[in-house]
Short mmCIF file of C-alpha atoms in Angstrom, two decimals:
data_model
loop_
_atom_site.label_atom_id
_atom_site.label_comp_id
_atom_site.label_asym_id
_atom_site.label_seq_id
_atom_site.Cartn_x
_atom_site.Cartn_y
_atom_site.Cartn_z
CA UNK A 15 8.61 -0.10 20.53
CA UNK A 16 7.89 1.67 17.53
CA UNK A 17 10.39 4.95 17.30
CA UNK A 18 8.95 7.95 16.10
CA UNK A 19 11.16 10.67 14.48
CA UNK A 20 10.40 14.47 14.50
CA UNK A 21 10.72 16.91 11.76
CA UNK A 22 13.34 18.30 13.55
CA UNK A 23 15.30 15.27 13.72
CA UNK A 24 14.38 14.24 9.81
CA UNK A 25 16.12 17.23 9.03
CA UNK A 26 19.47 16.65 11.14
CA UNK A 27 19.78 13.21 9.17
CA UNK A 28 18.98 14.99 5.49
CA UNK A 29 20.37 18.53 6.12
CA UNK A 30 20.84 18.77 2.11
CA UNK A 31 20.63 16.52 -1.07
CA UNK A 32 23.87 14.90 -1.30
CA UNK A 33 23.35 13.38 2.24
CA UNK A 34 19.43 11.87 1.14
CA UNK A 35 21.43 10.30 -1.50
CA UNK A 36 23.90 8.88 0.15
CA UNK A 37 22.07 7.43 2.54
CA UNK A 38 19.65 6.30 0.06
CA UNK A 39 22.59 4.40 -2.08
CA UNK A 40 23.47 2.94 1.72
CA UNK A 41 19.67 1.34 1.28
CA UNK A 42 19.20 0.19 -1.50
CA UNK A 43 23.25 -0.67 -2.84
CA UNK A 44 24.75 -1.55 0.61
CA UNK A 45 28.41 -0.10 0.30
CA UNK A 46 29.38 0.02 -3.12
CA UNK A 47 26.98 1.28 -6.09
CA UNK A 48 25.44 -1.77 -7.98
CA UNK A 49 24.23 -1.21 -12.20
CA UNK A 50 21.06 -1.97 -11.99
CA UNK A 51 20.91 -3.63 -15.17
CA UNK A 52 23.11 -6.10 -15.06
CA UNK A 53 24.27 -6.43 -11.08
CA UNK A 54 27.86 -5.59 -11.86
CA UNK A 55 29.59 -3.72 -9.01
CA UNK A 56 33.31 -4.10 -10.10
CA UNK A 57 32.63 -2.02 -13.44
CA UNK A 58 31.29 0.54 -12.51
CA UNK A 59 33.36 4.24 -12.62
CA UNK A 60 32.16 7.43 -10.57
CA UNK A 61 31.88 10.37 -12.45
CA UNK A 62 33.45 13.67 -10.58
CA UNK A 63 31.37 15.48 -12.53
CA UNK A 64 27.86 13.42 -11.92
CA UNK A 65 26.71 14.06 -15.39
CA UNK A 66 24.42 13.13 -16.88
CA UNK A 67 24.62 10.36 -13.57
CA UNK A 68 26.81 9.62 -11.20
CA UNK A 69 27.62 6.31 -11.94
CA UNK A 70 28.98 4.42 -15.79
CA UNK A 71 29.00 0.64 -15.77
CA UNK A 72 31.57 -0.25 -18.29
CA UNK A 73 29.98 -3.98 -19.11
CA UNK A 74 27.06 -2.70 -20.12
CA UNK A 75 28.31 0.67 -21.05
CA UNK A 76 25.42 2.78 -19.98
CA UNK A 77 25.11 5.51 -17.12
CA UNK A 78 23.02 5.21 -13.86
CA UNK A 79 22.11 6.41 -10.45
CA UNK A 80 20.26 5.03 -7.37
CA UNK A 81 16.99 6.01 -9.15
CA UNK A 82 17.74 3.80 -11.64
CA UNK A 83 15.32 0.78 -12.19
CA UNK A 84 13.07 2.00 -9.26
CA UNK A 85 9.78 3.46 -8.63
CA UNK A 86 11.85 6.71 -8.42
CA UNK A 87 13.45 6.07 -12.06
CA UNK A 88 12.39 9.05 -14.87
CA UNK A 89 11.72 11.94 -12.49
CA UNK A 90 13.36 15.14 -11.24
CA UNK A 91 12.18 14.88 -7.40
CA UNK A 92 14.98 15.63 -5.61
CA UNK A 93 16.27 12.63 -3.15
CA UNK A 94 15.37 15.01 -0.14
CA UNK A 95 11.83 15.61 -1.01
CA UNK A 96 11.26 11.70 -1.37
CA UNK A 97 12.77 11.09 1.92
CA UNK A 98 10.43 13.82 3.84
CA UNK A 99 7.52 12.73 1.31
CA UNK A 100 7.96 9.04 2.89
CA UNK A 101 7.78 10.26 6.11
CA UNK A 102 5.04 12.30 5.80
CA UNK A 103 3.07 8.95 3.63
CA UNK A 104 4.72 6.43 6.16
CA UNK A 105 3.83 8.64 9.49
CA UNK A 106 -0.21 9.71 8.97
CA UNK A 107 -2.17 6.36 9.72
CA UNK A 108 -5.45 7.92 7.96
CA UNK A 109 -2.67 8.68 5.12
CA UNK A 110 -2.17 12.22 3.13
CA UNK A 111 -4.33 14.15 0.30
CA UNK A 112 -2.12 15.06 -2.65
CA UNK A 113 -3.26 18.52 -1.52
CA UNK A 114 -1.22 18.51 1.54
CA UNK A 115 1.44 16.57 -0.26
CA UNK A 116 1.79 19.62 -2.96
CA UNK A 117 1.82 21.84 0.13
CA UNK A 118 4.16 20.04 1.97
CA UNK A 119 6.86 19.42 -0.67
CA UNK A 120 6.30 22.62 -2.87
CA UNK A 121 5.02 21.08 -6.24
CA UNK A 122 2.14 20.47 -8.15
CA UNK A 123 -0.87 18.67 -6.80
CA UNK A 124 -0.30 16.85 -10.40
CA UNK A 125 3.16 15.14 -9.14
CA UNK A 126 2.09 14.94 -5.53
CA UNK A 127 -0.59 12.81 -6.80
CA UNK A 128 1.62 10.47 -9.09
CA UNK A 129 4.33 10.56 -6.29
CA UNK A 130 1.56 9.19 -3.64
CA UNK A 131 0.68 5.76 -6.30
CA UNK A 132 4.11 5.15 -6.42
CA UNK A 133 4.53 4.90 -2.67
CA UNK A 134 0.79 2.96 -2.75
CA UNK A 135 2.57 0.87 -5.17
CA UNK A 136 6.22 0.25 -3.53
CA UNK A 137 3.80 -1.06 -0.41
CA UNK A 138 2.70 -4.07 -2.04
CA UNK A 139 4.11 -7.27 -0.02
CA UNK A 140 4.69 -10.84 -0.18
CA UNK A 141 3.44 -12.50 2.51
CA UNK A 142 3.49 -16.24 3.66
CA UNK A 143 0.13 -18.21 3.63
CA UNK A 144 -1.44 -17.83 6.73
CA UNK A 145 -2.39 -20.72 9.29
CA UNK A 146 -3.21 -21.00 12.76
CA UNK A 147 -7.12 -19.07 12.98
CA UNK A 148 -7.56 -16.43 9.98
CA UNK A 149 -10.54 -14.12 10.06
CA UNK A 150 -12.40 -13.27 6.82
CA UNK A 151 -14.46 -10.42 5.68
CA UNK A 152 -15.87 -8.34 3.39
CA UNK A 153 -16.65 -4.76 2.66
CA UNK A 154 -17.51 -1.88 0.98
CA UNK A 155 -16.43 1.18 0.11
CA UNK A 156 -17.92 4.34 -1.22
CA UNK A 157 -20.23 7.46 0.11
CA UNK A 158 -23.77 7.02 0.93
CA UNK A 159 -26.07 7.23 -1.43
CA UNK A 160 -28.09 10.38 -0.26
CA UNK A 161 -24.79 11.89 -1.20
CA UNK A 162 -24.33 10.98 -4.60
CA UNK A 163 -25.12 12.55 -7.78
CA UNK A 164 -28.71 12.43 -9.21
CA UNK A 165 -26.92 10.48 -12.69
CA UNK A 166 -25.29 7.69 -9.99
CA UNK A 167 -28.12 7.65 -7.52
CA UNK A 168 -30.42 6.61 -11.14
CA UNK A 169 -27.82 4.48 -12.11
CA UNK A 170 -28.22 2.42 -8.80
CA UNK A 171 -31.61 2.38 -8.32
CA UNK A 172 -32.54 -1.09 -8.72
CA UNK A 173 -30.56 -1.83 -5.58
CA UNK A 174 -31.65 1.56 -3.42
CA UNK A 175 -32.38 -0.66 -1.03
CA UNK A 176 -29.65 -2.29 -0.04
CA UNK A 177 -26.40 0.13 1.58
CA UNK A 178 -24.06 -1.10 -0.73
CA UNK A 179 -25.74 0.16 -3.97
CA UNK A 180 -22.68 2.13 -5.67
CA UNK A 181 -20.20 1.17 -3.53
CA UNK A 182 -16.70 -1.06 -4.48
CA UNK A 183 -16.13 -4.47 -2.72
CA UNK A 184 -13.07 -5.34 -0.95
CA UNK A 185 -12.16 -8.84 0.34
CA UNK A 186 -9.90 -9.32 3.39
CA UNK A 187 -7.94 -11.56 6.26
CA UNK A 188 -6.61 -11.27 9.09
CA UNK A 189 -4.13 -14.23 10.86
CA UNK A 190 -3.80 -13.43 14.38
CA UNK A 191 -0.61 -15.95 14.89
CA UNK A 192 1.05 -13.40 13.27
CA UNK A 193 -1.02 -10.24 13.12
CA UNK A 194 -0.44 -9.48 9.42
CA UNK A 195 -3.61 -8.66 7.49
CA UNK A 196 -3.89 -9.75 3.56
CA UNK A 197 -7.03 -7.54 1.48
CA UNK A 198 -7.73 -6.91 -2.00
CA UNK A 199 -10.29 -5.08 -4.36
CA UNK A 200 -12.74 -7.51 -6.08
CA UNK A 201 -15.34 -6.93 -8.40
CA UNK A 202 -18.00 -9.51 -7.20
CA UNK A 203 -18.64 -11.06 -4.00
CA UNK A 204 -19.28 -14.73 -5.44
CA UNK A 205 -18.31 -17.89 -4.08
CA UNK A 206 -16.11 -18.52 -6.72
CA UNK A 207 -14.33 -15.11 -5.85
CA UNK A 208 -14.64 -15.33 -1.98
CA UNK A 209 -13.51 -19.23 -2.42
CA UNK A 210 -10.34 -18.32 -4.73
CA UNK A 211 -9.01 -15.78 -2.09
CA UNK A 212 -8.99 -18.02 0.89
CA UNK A 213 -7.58 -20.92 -0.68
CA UNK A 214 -4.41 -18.94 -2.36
CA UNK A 215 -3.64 -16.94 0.84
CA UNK A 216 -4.05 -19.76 3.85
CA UNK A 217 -3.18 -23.28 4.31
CA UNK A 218 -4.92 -26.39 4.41
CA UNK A 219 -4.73 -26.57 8.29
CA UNK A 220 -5.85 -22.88 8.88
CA UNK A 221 -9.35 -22.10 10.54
CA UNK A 222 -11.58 -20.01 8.78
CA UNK A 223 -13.70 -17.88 11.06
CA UNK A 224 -16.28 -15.59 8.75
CA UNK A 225 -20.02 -14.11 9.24
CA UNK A 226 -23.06 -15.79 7.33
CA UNK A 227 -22.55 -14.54 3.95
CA UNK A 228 -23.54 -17.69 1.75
CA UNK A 229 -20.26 -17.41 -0.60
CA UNK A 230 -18.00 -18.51 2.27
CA UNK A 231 -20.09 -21.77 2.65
CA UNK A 232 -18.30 -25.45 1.69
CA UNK A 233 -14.83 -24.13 2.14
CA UNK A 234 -12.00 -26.45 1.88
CA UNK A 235 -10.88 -25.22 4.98
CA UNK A 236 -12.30 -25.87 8.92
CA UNK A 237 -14.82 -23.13 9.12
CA UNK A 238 -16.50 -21.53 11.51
CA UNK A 239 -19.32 -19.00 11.20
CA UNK A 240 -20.57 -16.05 13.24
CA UNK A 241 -24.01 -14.87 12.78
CA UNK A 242 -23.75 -10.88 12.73
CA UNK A 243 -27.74 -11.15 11.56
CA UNK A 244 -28.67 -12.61 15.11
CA UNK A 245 -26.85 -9.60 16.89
CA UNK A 246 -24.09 -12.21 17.52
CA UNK A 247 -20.33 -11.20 17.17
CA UNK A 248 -18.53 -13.28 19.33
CA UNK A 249 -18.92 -17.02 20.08
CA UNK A 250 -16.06 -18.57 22.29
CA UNK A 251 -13.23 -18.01 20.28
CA UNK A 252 -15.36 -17.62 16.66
CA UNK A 253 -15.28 -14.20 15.76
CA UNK A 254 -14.16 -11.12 13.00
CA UNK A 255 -13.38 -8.35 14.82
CA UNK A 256 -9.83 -7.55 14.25
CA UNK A 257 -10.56 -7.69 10.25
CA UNK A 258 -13.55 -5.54 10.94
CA UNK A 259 -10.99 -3.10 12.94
CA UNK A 260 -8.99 -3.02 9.90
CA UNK A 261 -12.01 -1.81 7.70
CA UNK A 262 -12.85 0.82 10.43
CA UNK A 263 -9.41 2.02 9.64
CA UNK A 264 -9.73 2.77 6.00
CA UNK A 265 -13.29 3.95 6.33
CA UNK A 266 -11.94 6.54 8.15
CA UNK A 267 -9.06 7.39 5.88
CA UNK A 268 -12.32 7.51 3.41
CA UNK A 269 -14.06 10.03 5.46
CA UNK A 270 -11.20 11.65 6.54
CA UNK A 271 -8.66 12.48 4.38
CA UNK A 272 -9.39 11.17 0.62
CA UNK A 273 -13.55 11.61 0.21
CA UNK A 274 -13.20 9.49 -3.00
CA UNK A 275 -11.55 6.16 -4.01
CA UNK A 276 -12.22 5.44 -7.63
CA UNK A 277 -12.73 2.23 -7.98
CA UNK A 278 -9.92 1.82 -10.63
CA UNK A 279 -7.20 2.84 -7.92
CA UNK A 280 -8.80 1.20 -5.07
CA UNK A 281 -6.87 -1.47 -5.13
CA UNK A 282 -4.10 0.58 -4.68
CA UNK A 283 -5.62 2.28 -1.57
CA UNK A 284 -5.98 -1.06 -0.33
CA UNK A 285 -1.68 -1.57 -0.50
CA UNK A 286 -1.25 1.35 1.11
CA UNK A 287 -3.39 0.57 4.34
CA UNK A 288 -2.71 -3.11 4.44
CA UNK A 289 1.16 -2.07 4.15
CA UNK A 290 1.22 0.56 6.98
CA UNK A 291 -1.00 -1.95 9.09
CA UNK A 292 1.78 -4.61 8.55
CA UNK A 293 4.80 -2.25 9.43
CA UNK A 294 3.12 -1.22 12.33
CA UNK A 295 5.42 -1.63 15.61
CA UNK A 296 8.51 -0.57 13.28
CA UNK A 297 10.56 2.26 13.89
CA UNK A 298 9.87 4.96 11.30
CA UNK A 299 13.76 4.58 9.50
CA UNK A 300 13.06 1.26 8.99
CA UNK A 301 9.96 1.15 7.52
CA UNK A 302 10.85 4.40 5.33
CA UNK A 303 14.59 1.87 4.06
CA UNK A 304 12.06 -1.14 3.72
CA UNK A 305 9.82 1.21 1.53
CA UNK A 306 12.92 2.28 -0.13
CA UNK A 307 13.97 -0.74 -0.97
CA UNK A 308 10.86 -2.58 -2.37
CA UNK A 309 11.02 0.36 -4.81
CA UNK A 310 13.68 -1.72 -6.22
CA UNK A 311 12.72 -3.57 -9.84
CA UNK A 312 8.91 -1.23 -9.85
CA UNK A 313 8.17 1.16 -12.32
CA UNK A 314 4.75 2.93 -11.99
CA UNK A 315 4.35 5.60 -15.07
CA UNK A 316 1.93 8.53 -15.16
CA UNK A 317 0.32 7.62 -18.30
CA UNK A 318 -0.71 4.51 -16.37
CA UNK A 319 -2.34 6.14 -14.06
CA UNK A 320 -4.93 8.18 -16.28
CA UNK A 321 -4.96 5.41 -19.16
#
């Protein structure tokens, strides 16, 4: 059962900084500190005086700490702040504005913001191909057109017609052996696209249950199809409604909490949800030391971001 922890409680474990970062070197090193650069553990000296880091490896003669060569490398957060700001990222299932991050941690909306990819970006995950039955879908995101400025709502007139006009697709799976859930942004919703994202994330024997849409047709996979235009959403065992649940999810986060999702970070946005979906069941220290430590080897700059 998943265990919850209170604010109370996060601050008994992390009363101060030197106990974050101890615990955080527990993580990610294990017992004994580890240079990052070249995996040496047996020559590396602690300095009493922790400047300018902690820790000198003397084979490759250069200093280091636990940020080092991680998504928490080049910045001045202090270890506390990124423990409570995991939390707060890790905790919130329709996730948390950079407003209330700033709020939260006491700095700029500017670092809250950078500080929020670099979670979105330490939740990316490698996950086995899926077999067994694997739901597929598609949607979109965006607001409604009524909504949008007169510029966009010119800019998509040719296709006022149909709901998706200005909106960002996103392609998605679901395995229920397993109950892990595999999405991405896409620019197009060809066959050629639709095709290519089935056949690198499930295996030969898996059974492909979709809706109508003509780019899932000739699969090299079993496939079976639900027709959503006919009113029909489930046929036996033929259906996509825990992938659908998924997008519910997000749409709400959408609503909710972020009102915007450019559709150069979307794919981001997309890491974040699918990672918290996966992790879901897990007690909250372990999924805040998994997040930790798939920070490892990640680097995520701010000039990045707004290139």
């Amino acid at each position: 059962m998943n265990q919850s922890l209170s604010l109370l409680q996060l601050f008994e474990l992390f009363p101060d900084e030197r106990s974050a970062e101890k615990w955080l070197e527990r993580v990610i090193w294990g017992k004994e500190p580890i240079c990052p650069r070249c995996s040496c553990s047996e020559c590396v000296t602690v300095r009493k005086n922790r400047k300018p880091m902690p820790y000198w490896c003397g084979k490759c003669r250069k200093y280091f700490s636990v940020r080092t060569g991680t998504l928490m490398a080049k910045t001045n957060l202090p270890f506390r702040k990124w423990v409570i700001a995991i939390d707060s990222f890790q905790t919130k299932p329709k996730g948390i504005s950079s407003i209330q991050m700033m709020k939260d941690l006491g700095i700029t909306q500017k670092s809250a913001w950078h500080l929020i990819h670099r979670l979105r970006e330490a939740m990316a995950q490698e996950i086995p191909l899926f077999d067994g039955e694997v739901e597929v879908d598609e949607t979109f995101m965006g607001g409604l057109r009524k909504n949008m400025p007169l510029k966009k709502r010119r800019a998509t007139q040719s296709t006022a017609g149909r709901g998706v006009a200005g909106k960002f697709p996103i392609v998605g799976m679901k395995c229920r052996k397993t109950k892990k859930v595999i999405a991405k942004a896409i620019d197009t919703t060809d066959r050629e696209t639709l095709h290519e994202f089935v056949h690198s994330n499930t295996t030969e024997s898996a059974i492909i249950d979709t809706d109508e849409h003509r780019g899932y047709r000739h699969l090299n996979r079993e496939h079976h199809c639900i027709l959503h235009s006919r009113y029909q959403y489930v046929n036996g065992e033929v259906h996509t409604n825990g992938i659908e649940s998924f997008w519910s999810g997000i749409k709400r986060a959408y609503k909710g909490t972020y009102h915007y999702m450019s559709q150069k970070h979307l794919d981001r946005y997309v890491k974040e949800f699918t990672g918290r979906f996966n992790l879901k069941g897990w007690d909250v220290l372990d999924q805040m030391k998994w997040l930790f430590q798939n920070m490892v080897g990640k680097q995520l700059m701010y000039r990045e971001l707004i290139a």
